[in-house]
Short mmCIF file of C-alpha atoms in Angstrom, two decimals:
data_model
loop_
_atom_site.label_atom_id
_atom_site.label_comp_id
_atom_site.label_asym_id
_atom_site.label_seq_id
_atom_site.Cartn_x
_atom_site.Cartn_y
_atom_site.Cartn_z
CA ASP L 1 29.01 -115.75 95.15
CA VAL L 2 29.25 -116.34 98.87
CA LYS L 3 30.35 -119.92 99.49
CA VAL L 4 30.73 -120.04 103.29
CA THR L 5 27.92 -118.28 105.11
CA GLN L 6 27.86 -117.44 108.79
CA SER L 7 24.34 -116.64 109.86
CA SER L 8 25.14 -113.90 112.38
CA ARG L 9 27.62 -111.10 111.76
CA TYR L 10 27.19 -109.47 115.16
CA LEU L 11 25.86 -110.90 118.40
CA VAL L 12 25.64 -109.50 121.91
CA LYS L 13 24.98 -112.00 124.68
CA ARG L 14 25.02 -112.02 128.46
CA THR L 15 27.31 -114.09 130.65
CA GLY L 16 25.90 -117.57 131.14
CA GLU L 17 23.76 -117.56 128.01
CA LYS L 18 23.93 -120.41 125.52
CA VAL L 19 25.17 -119.24 122.13
CA PHE L 20 24.86 -120.92 118.74
CA LEU L 21 26.99 -119.86 115.78
CA GLU L 22 25.92 -121.38 112.49
CA CYS L 23 28.00 -121.95 109.37
CA VAL L 24 26.87 -123.30 106.00
CA GLN L 25 28.99 -124.04 102.93
CA ASP L 26 27.76 -124.80 99.43
CA MET L 27 30.96 -126.28 97.97
CA ASP L 28 30.39 -129.89 99.09
CA HIS L 29 33.56 -129.68 101.20
CA GLU L 30 34.37 -132.53 103.54
CA ASN L 31 36.24 -130.49 106.14
CA MET L 32 34.89 -127.65 108.23
CA PHE L 33 36.60 -125.57 110.89
CA TRP L 34 35.92 -123.01 113.58
CA TYR L 35 38.66 -120.49 114.34
CA ARG L 36 38.77 -117.67 116.83
CA GLN L 37 40.52 -114.43 115.81
CA ASP L 38 41.96 -112.09 118.44
CA PRO L 39 44.38 -109.19 117.87
CA GLY L 40 47.98 -110.27 118.26
CA LEU L 41 47.04 -113.94 118.50
CA GLY L 42 46.14 -114.69 114.91
CA LEU L 43 43.63 -117.41 114.13
CA ARG L 44 43.38 -120.20 116.67
CA LEU L 45 41.65 -123.47 115.86
CA ILE L 46 38.76 -124.36 118.18
CA TYR L 47 37.27 -127.48 116.56
CA PHE L 48 37.18 -129.11 113.17
CA SER L 49 35.21 -131.83 111.43
CA TYR L 50 36.29 -134.03 108.55
CA ASP L 51 32.96 -135.79 108.06
CA VAL L 52 29.34 -135.70 109.12
CA LYS L 53 28.98 -136.41 112.85
CA MET L 54 32.77 -136.43 113.25
CA LYS L 55 34.56 -133.78 115.29
CA GLU L 56 38.05 -133.20 116.57
CA LYS L 57 39.39 -130.75 119.13
CA GLY L 58 41.64 -128.01 117.95
CA ASP L 59 44.05 -126.02 120.07
CA ILE L 60 41.54 -124.14 122.24
CA PRO L 61 38.39 -126.29 122.63
CA GLU L 62 37.66 -125.47 126.27
CA GLY L 63 34.26 -123.86 126.73
CA TYR L 64 33.07 -124.80 123.23
CA SER L 65 31.33 -127.70 121.54
CA VAL L 66 30.33 -128.34 117.92
CA SER L 67 27.74 -130.17 115.91
CA ARG L 68 27.81 -131.45 112.35
CA GLU L 69 24.59 -133.23 111.49
CA LYS L 70 24.76 -132.43 107.78
CA LYS L 71 27.74 -132.13 105.46
CA GLU L 72 27.09 -128.49 104.66
CA ARG L 73 26.46 -127.23 108.18
CA PHE L 74 28.83 -126.86 111.14
CA SER L 75 27.67 -125.24 114.36
CA LEU L 76 29.73 -123.83 117.22
CA ILE L 77 28.09 -123.88 120.63
CA LEU L 78 29.04 -121.93 123.72
CA GLU L 79 27.18 -123.72 126.52
CA SER L 80 27.61 -120.88 129.01
CA ALA L 81 29.13 -117.77 127.49
CA SER L 82 31.83 -115.93 129.41
CA THR L 83 33.37 -112.51 128.85
CA ASN L 84 36.67 -114.05 127.74
CA GLN L 85 34.83 -115.57 124.78
CA THR L 86 34.24 -112.11 123.34
CA SER L 87 35.93 -112.44 119.96
CA MET L 88 35.62 -112.76 116.20
CA TYR L 89 34.69 -116.30 115.16
CA LEU L 90 35.58 -117.50 111.67
CA CYS L 91 34.20 -120.59 110.02
CA ALA L 92 36.13 -122.21 107.18
CA SER L 93 35.83 -125.21 104.93
CA SER L 94 38.17 -127.19 102.69
CA HIS L 95 38.00 -129.96 100.18
CA GLY L 96 39.96 -132.65 101.91
CA THR L 97 42.11 -134.99 99.87
CA SER L 98 44.73 -137.43 100.98
CA SER L 99 47.42 -135.65 99.02
CA GLY L 100 46.05 -132.23 98.28
CA ALA L 101 46.68 -128.95 99.98
CA ASN L 102 44.31 -127.90 102.70
CA VAL L 103 43.11 -124.66 101.13
CA LEU L 104 40.66 -122.91 103.42
CA THR L 105 37.65 -120.87 102.32
CA PHE L 106 36.51 -118.59 105.11
CA GLY L 107 33.18 -117.12 106.06
CA ALA L 108 32.77 -113.42 106.79
CA GLY L 109 33.00 -113.94 110.54
CA SER L 110 30.72 -113.57 113.55
CA ARG L 111 31.68 -110.94 116.08
CA LEU L 112 30.46 -112.02 119.51
CA THR L 113 30.37 -109.70 122.50
CA VAL L 114 29.63 -111.23 125.90
CA LEU L 115 28.58 -108.73 128.56
CA GLY E 1 52.18 -129.61 118.08
CA GLU E 2 52.99 -127.10 115.38
CA ASN E 3 53.83 -123.52 116.33
CA VAL E 4 54.15 -120.70 113.80
CA GLU E 5 55.83 -117.41 114.66
CA GLN E 6 55.43 -114.38 112.43
CA HIS E 7 57.36 -111.09 112.26
CA PRO E 8 56.95 -108.19 112.24
CA SER E 9 53.54 -107.60 113.79
CA THR E 10 53.27 -104.23 112.02
CA LEU E 11 55.00 -103.01 108.87
CA SER E 12 54.74 -99.60 107.27
CA VAL E 13 56.21 -98.95 103.82
CA GLN E 14 56.07 -96.24 101.20
CA GLU E 15 54.16 -96.97 98.04
CA GLY E 16 56.49 -98.59 95.53
CA ASP E 17 58.79 -100.06 98.15
CA SER E 18 59.09 -103.77 98.92
CA ALA E 19 57.68 -105.52 101.98
CA VAL E 20 58.94 -108.72 103.56
CA ILE E 21 57.15 -110.78 106.21
CA LYS E 22 58.91 -113.69 107.85
CA CYS E 23 57.63 -116.83 109.54
CA THR E 24 59.17 -119.79 111.29
CA TYR E 25 57.55 -123.14 112.07
CA SER E 26 58.44 -125.86 114.52
CA ASP E 27 57.12 -129.15 113.12
CA SER E 28 59.40 -130.60 110.44
CA ALA E 29 56.44 -132.72 109.24
CA SER E 30 54.66 -129.60 107.94
CA ASN E 31 54.90 -129.45 104.18
CA TYR E 32 52.32 -126.93 103.01
CA PHE E 33 52.65 -123.20 103.71
CA PRO E 34 49.83 -120.86 102.64
CA TRP E 35 49.59 -117.10 103.02
CA TYR E 36 46.25 -115.40 103.60
CA LYS E 37 45.38 -111.72 103.19
CA GLN E 38 42.63 -110.13 105.26
CA GLU E 39 41.48 -106.68 104.25
CA LEU E 40 39.72 -104.54 106.82
CA GLY E 41 36.31 -105.98 107.63
CA LYS E 42 36.67 -108.85 105.19
CA ARG E 43 37.39 -112.56 105.36
CA PRO E 44 40.92 -114.00 105.00
CA GLN E 45 41.67 -115.12 101.47
CA LEU E 46 44.48 -117.27 100.12
CA ILE E 47 46.95 -115.25 98.05
CA ILE E 48 49.83 -117.66 97.52
CA ASP E 49 51.08 -120.98 98.86
CA ILE E 50 54.16 -123.17 98.65
CA ARG E 51 54.88 -126.82 99.21
CA SER E 52 58.01 -128.17 100.82
CA ASN E 53 59.35 -129.62 97.57
CA VAL E 54 59.69 -126.09 96.15
CA GLY E 55 62.06 -123.37 97.32
CA GLU E 56 60.38 -120.37 95.75
CA LYS E 57 57.12 -119.46 94.06
CA LYS E 58 56.15 -116.21 92.39
CA ASP E 59 52.85 -114.71 91.28
CA GLN E 60 53.18 -111.26 89.75
CA ARG E 61 54.23 -108.90 92.57
CA ILE E 62 54.20 -111.48 95.34
CA ALA E 63 56.62 -114.29 96.00
CA VAL E 64 57.16 -116.80 98.75
CA THR E 65 60.43 -118.48 99.70
CA LEU E 66 60.93 -121.55 101.86
CA ASN E 67 64.01 -122.78 103.69
CA LYS E 68 63.15 -126.26 104.97
CA THR E 69 66.43 -126.73 106.81
CA ALA E 70 65.97 -123.57 108.84
CA LYS E 71 62.16 -123.93 108.97
CA HIS E 72 61.72 -120.40 107.65
CA PHE E 73 59.38 -119.08 105.00
CA SER E 74 58.82 -115.53 103.84
CA LEU E 75 56.39 -113.43 101.82
CA HIS E 76 57.84 -110.78 99.52
CA ILE E 77 55.68 -108.04 97.99
CA THR E 78 57.35 -105.81 95.44
CA GLU E 79 56.18 -102.41 94.13
CA THR E 80 53.66 -102.12 96.95
CA GLN E 81 50.39 -100.31 96.32
CA PRO E 82 47.83 -98.86 98.77
CA GLU E 83 45.51 -101.80 98.07
CA ASP E 84 48.16 -104.11 99.53
CA SER E 85 47.35 -102.63 102.95
CA ALA E 86 45.87 -105.50 104.97
CA VAL E 87 46.69 -108.09 107.61
CA TYR E 88 48.73 -110.99 106.27
CA PHE E 89 48.78 -114.41 107.93
CA CYS E 90 51.28 -117.17 107.32
CA ALA E 91 50.30 -120.73 108.13
CA ALA E 92 51.61 -124.27 108.16
CA SER E 93 49.97 -127.62 107.71
CA MET E 94 50.56 -131.12 106.38
CA SER E 95 49.17 -132.06 102.98
CA GLY E 96 46.17 -134.22 103.58
CA GLY E 97 46.12 -133.16 107.21
CA PHE E 98 43.32 -131.25 108.80
CA LYS E 99 44.97 -128.71 111.02
CA THR E 100 46.25 -125.42 109.65
CA ILE E 101 48.19 -123.43 112.25
CA PHE E 102 48.40 -119.69 111.72
CA GLY E 103 50.91 -117.06 112.70
CA ALA E 104 49.78 -114.04 114.69
CA GLY E 105 49.51 -111.83 111.61
CA THR E 106 51.30 -108.79 110.18
CA ARG E 107 49.46 -105.54 109.64
CA LEU E 108 50.89 -103.92 106.51
CA PHE E 109 50.38 -100.21 105.84
CA VAL E 110 51.30 -98.89 102.42
CA LYS E 111 51.56 -95.10 102.46
CA ALA E 112 50.69 -93.28 99.26
#
């Protein structure tokens, strides 16, 4: 019962290409997130969204943009891919409440290699 | 902003022994501390969490402790089994907040 689906598990792109990473959740969650996972650095937040058409920068937004046109879908865009963006990208979602814990449900990840 | 440090980066134990992973956080406003387990090739999954109004929480072989004054929290796994081998991430956030900040991760090896 996959609840957060990332459309591409593995991608290989060339420097300068535009890259789209898609994420869809079926839990009617308000919040969606894009993290980048690198060995020794843990999970670093790139962007998040707490509502349709809303987006906020995380800790490492440079070189990325996002789009959230529908509640269930959150896209990460690399306008011009560079080799230092080679990484594992994890999408996550959570049911946001004003007092509740921010429990994240993750997708399986998209491993991007930029040559 | 919040910063979470996690130690050790790698931990190797014999099956049946205990394992302890420690984290510190910087923002005293953080009040929710989850732990995620990521098995090889799989997605991170929540295994246990603790709020700042609680000092300890236990779920079978795993427990988490929190020292708010020192801004420390730890994961304890007792009677380790090979299936406990994974990368464990601690994290910190504010209830109702949007940002969850993760530690760098601890790779746990349980030797049979």
